[in-house]
Amino acid sequence: MTTVSKPARAAGSWRRAYALLVSVAIVMGVLAFVCSRSLGYPLRDPDGFLGPAWIRLPLLVIGAFIADVLPRTLFRARGNPGRFRAEATLLVKEHWTRERIQLVVVGLISFYVTYVSYRNLKNFLPFVMSVDGKPKKYDFALHRFDEWLMFGHDPSTILHTVLGTGVSAYVLSWIYLLFLPMVPISVVVWAVWSRNVSFGYWFITAQCICWALGTLSYYAIPTLGPNFFFPWLYQDLPGTGVAQLQDALFNGRQSILFNPFADGVQSVAGFASLHVAITVTLALVGQYTLRTKAFRVGLWVYSFLTILATTYFGWHYIADDIAGLAIALIAVYLGGIATGQKFDRGGRSSHPTTSTDEVPIDEMTSV
C-alpha cells in the first residue's frame, strides 16, 4: 500500500479532467485532415454566430469576463470610483484562478478544434459515403420506420394537424434557431461561471463527445432528413426562419456537390440528431450541477421543445432523435467519469471528486 501526497493526487485528477477532452479534439482534427488530404478538398473554418469560430469564442470570453467582473465591481464599490480598481483586482483573483484560466484555454481550444473538424467531416460526407458517384442515403428506410411507429401515419403530419401551422410554427422556429447561438454561449458560460472547475470540464467534454459521436453516426447511416427527401410533406408550413435556413442548406449542399471547392460547407445530414444530443446534454449536466431549480426546469423544457421542432419541421426522423438521446446519455456519462464526477443514487445525482480551490479531492489516500 502506497500513500499518495495531495499535490500528486490533484495533478492526476487534473490530467484526467482534460485528457479525454483533448484526445477527442486531436482525433477529430486528425480525421478531418486525413479526409481533406485524401479527397483533395480544403479544410474550412465555417462561419457562424458572430463570425468565424476563432473570432467568435474569444469575443464571447471577453464579453463573459466583462459581464462577470464589471457588475460585481460596481456593486462592491458602492458607487465609489476610488474603490473600482481594488475591487476589480480582488474579483479577478477570487474567480480567475490558474485552474479557471486553464479550463477556459484548454476547453475552448478543444471545442473549437472538435467543432470545426465536425463541420468539415460533415461537409465531406457525400463524397466519402457514395455509390457509383451518388451520395448513399437511408431516408426511405427511416421514413418507413417512422410510419411503422405511428401506425401508418407520418409523425410530422400528425404534429401539423395537432399543433397547427400558424403561431406554433413561428414559436417552434424561434426555439429551433436558438440552438445556433446557444452552442458557443453555453460552452463559454460553463467554462467561465461553473461553480466547480470540474463541472466546466464535464460539460465541454460531453459536448465534444456529442459532436464526435454525431459525426460517426452520419457516416454509419447517411441521410438527408425528411424535409429534404420528402419536401411535399412540409409545403403547408409558413415562411419561418427555419424554412429560410432549410432553403439555404439545400442550396449550399447542391453548390458543394457541383463544385467541392465552392465557398462554404454543406451541412445536411439527418442521423443522428445533434440538436437533440446537445440540448439533452445541456439539460443533463445542468440537472447534475445547477442549484437553481428554475434553470434546470427551463433547460428540460427547452430540450423537449427542440425535440418537438426537429420532427415538426422535418429536420429528423424519430430514429434520429432516439439516436441523439443515446448520444447525450453516453456523452454525459463518459464525460462525467473522465472529469472525476461520482454518480450517486443510481445516477440521479452526482458530486465532484477532482481537486479545486474550494472542493477537495475525496479522502482516498492510498492505492
Short mmCIF file of N, CA and C in Angstrom, two decimals, residues 51-116:
data_model
loop_
_atom_site.label_atom_id
_atom_site.label_comp_id
_atom_site.label_asym_id
_atom_site.label_seq_id
_atom_site.Cartn_x
_atom_site.Cartn_y
_atom_site.Cartn_z
N GLY A 51 -19.60 35.49 -36.46
CA GLY A 51 -18.44 35.31 -37.31
C GLY A 51 -17.77 33.96 -37.12
N PRO A 52 -16.55 33.79 -37.71
CA PRO A 52 -15.83 32.52 -37.59
C PRO A 52 -15.58 32.14 -36.14
N ALA A 53 -15.48 30.83 -35.89
CA ALA A 53 -15.34 30.35 -34.52
C ALA A 53 -14.09 30.89 -33.84
N TRP A 54 -13.00 31.07 -34.59
CA TRP A 54 -11.76 31.53 -33.96
C TRP A 54 -11.87 32.99 -33.52
N ILE A 55 -12.84 33.72 -34.05
CA ILE A 55 -13.13 35.07 -33.57
C ILE A 55 -14.26 35.04 -32.55
N ARG A 56 -15.26 34.21 -32.82
CA ARG A 56 -16.47 34.16 -32.01
C ARG A 56 -16.19 33.79 -30.55
N LEU A 57 -15.43 32.72 -30.34
CA LEU A 57 -15.21 32.24 -28.98
C LEU A 57 -14.40 33.23 -28.12
N PRO A 58 -13.29 33.80 -28.62
CA PRO A 58 -12.60 34.82 -27.80
C PRO A 58 -13.49 36.02 -27.49
N LEU A 59 -14.32 36.45 -28.45
CA LEU A 59 -15.23 37.57 -28.20
C LEU A 59 -16.22 37.23 -27.08
N LEU A 60 -16.72 36.01 -27.10
CA LEU A 60 -17.66 35.59 -26.07
C LEU A 60 -16.97 35.52 -24.70
N VAL A 61 -15.71 35.07 -24.67
CA VAL A 61 -14.98 35.02 -23.40
C VAL A 61 -14.75 36.42 -22.86
N ILE A 62 -14.36 37.35 -23.75
CA ILE A 62 -14.15 38.74 -23.32
C ILE A 62 -15.46 39.31 -22.78
N GLY A 63 -16.55 39.04 -23.49
CA GLY A 63 -17.85 39.51 -23.02
C GLY A 63 -18.22 38.91 -21.68
N ALA A 64 -17.94 37.60 -21.51
CA ALA A 64 -18.25 36.94 -20.24
C ALA A 64 -17.38 37.49 -19.11
N PHE A 65 -16.11 37.78 -19.41
CA PHE A 65 -15.21 38.35 -18.40
C PHE A 65 -15.73 39.70 -17.93
N ILE A 66 -16.13 40.54 -18.88
CA ILE A 66 -16.66 41.86 -18.52
C ILE A 66 -17.96 41.72 -17.73
N ALA A 67 -18.84 40.81 -18.20
CA ALA A 67 -20.12 40.60 -17.51
C ALA A 67 -19.91 40.02 -16.11
N ASP A 68 -18.82 39.30 -15.91
CA ASP A 68 -18.52 38.72 -14.61
C ASP A 68 -17.95 39.75 -13.64
N VAL A 69 -17.03 40.59 -14.13
CA VAL A 69 -16.29 41.48 -13.24
C VAL A 69 -16.97 42.84 -13.06
N LEU A 70 -17.48 43.42 -14.13
CA LEU A 70 -17.97 44.80 -14.06
C LEU A 70 -19.15 44.97 -13.10
N PRO A 71 -20.25 44.21 -13.22
CA PRO A 71 -21.38 44.44 -12.31
C PRO A 71 -21.02 44.22 -10.84
N ARG A 72 -20.25 43.18 -10.57
CA ARG A 72 -19.90 42.90 -9.18
C ARG A 72 -18.93 43.94 -8.62
N THR A 73 -18.07 44.48 -9.51
CA THR A 73 -17.18 45.55 -9.07
C THR A 73 -17.98 46.78 -8.70
N LEU A 74 -18.95 47.15 -9.53
CA LEU A 74 -19.79 48.31 -9.23
C LEU A 74 -20.58 48.10 -7.95
N PHE A 75 -21.07 46.86 -7.74
CA PHE A 75 -21.84 46.58 -6.53
C PHE A 75 -20.97 46.68 -5.29
N ARG A 76 -19.79 46.08 -5.34
CA ARG A 76 -18.92 46.07 -4.19
C ARG A 76 -18.37 47.47 -3.87
N ALA A 77 -18.14 48.24 -4.92
CA ALA A 77 -17.57 49.58 -4.71
C ALA A 77 -18.61 50.55 -4.16
N ARG A 78 -19.89 50.19 -4.25
CA ARG A 78 -20.98 51.03 -3.74
C ARG A 78 -20.93 52.44 -4.33
N GLY A 79 -20.59 52.49 -5.64
CA GLY A 79 -20.59 53.80 -6.31
C GLY A 79 -19.38 54.67 -6.04
N ASN A 80 -18.38 54.14 -5.33
CA ASN A 80 -17.16 54.91 -5.02
C ASN A 80 -16.10 54.62 -6.08
N PRO A 81 -15.84 55.54 -7.02
CA PRO A 81 -14.87 55.30 -8.09
C PRO A 81 -13.49 54.95 -7.57
N GLY A 82 -13.13 55.44 -6.41
CA GLY A 82 -11.81 55.17 -5.87
C GLY A 82 -11.60 53.70 -5.51
N ARG A 83 -12.68 52.95 -5.36
CA ARG A 83 -12.57 51.54 -4.98
C ARG A 83 -12.69 50.60 -6.17
N PHE A 84 -12.96 51.13 -7.37
CA PHE A 84 -13.19 50.28 -8.55
C PHE A 84 -12.01 49.34 -8.80
N ARG A 85 -10.83 49.92 -8.87
CA ARG A 85 -9.65 49.12 -9.25
C ARG A 85 -9.37 48.03 -8.22
N ALA A 86 -9.44 48.38 -6.94
CA ALA A 86 -9.15 47.41 -5.89
C ALA A 86 -10.16 46.27 -5.89
N GLU A 87 -11.45 46.63 -6.04
CA GLU A 87 -12.49 45.60 -6.05
C GLU A 87 -12.38 44.70 -7.28
N ALA A 88 -12.08 45.31 -8.44
CA ALA A 88 -11.94 44.51 -9.67
C ALA A 88 -10.76 43.55 -9.55
N THR A 89 -9.67 44.03 -9.00
CA THR A 89 -8.49 43.17 -8.81
C THR A 89 -8.80 42.01 -7.88
N LEU A 90 -9.53 42.29 -6.82
CA LEU A 90 -9.90 41.24 -5.87
C LEU A 90 -10.81 40.20 -6.52
N LEU A 91 -11.76 40.65 -7.33
CA LEU A 91 -12.66 39.73 -8.01
C LEU A 91 -11.91 38.83 -8.98
N VAL A 92 -10.98 39.41 -9.72
CA VAL A 92 -10.19 38.61 -10.66
C VAL A 92 -9.39 37.56 -9.92
N LYS A 93 -8.78 37.93 -8.79
CA LYS A 93 -8.01 36.96 -8.01
C LYS A 93 -8.89 35.86 -7.44
N GLU A 94 -10.11 36.21 -7.06
CA GLU A 94 -11.01 35.23 -6.47
C GLU A 94 -11.53 34.21 -7.49
N HIS A 95 -11.89 34.71 -8.68
CA HIS A 95 -12.56 33.83 -9.65
C HIS A 95 -11.64 33.36 -10.77
N TRP A 96 -10.80 34.24 -11.28
CA TRP A 96 -9.96 33.88 -12.43
C TRP A 96 -8.65 33.29 -11.92
N THR A 97 -8.78 32.11 -11.33
CA THR A 97 -7.63 31.38 -10.80
C THR A 97 -6.88 30.68 -11.93
N ARG A 98 -5.74 30.09 -11.59
CA ARG A 98 -4.98 29.35 -12.60
C ARG A 98 -5.82 28.22 -13.18
N GLU A 99 -6.57 27.51 -12.31
CA GLU A 99 -7.41 26.41 -12.79
C GLU A 99 -8.49 26.91 -13.74
N ARG A 100 -9.09 28.07 -13.41
CA ARG A 100 -10.15 28.63 -14.26
C ARG A 100 -9.59 29.03 -15.62
N ILE A 101 -8.46 29.69 -15.63
CA ILE A 101 -7.85 30.12 -16.89
C ILE A 101 -7.47 28.90 -17.73
N GLN A 102 -6.94 27.87 -17.07
CA GLN A 102 -6.59 26.65 -17.80
C GLN A 102 -7.83 26.02 -18.43
N LEU A 103 -8.93 25.98 -17.69
CA LEU A 103 -10.18 25.44 -18.22
C LEU A 103 -10.63 26.23 -19.44
N VAL A 104 -10.61 27.55 -19.35
CA VAL A 104 -11.06 28.40 -20.46
C VAL A 104 -10.20 28.15 -21.70
N VAL A 105 -8.87 28.13 -21.52
CA VAL A 105 -7.97 27.98 -22.67
C VAL A 105 -8.08 26.57 -23.27
N VAL A 106 -7.92 25.54 -22.43
CA VAL A 106 -7.96 24.16 -22.93
C VAL A 106 -9.35 23.82 -23.45
N GLY A 107 -10.37 24.23 -22.71
CA GLY A 107 -11.74 23.91 -23.10
C GLY A 107 -12.14 24.53 -24.43
N LEU A 108 -11.87 25.81 -24.59
CA LEU A 108 -12.31 26.48 -25.82
C LEU A 108 -11.50 26.05 -27.03
N ILE A 109 -10.20 25.84 -26.87
CA ILE A 109 -9.41 25.36 -28.00
C ILE A 109 -9.86 23.97 -28.42
N SER A 110 -10.08 23.09 -27.44
CA SER A 110 -10.54 21.73 -27.77
C SER A 110 -11.90 21.75 -28.43
N PHE A 111 -12.80 22.58 -27.90
CA PHE A 111 -14.12 22.70 -28.52
C PHE A 111 -14.00 23.24 -29.94
N TYR A 112 -13.17 24.25 -30.13
CA TYR A 112 -13.00 24.85 -31.46
C TYR A 112 -12.50 23.81 -32.46
N VAL A 113 -11.47 23.06 -32.09
CA VAL A 113 -10.91 22.05 -33.00
C VAL A 113 -11.96 20.97 -33.30
N THR A 114 -12.66 20.51 -32.26
CA THR A 114 -13.67 19.46 -32.44
C THR A 114 -14.80 19.93 -33.33
N TYR A 115 -15.32 21.13 -33.06
CA TYR A 115 -16.47 21.61 -33.81
C TYR A 115 -16.13 21.89 -35.28
N VAL A 116 -15.00 22.54 -35.52
CA VAL A 116 -14.60 22.84 -36.90
C VAL A 116 -14.32 21.54 -37.65
#
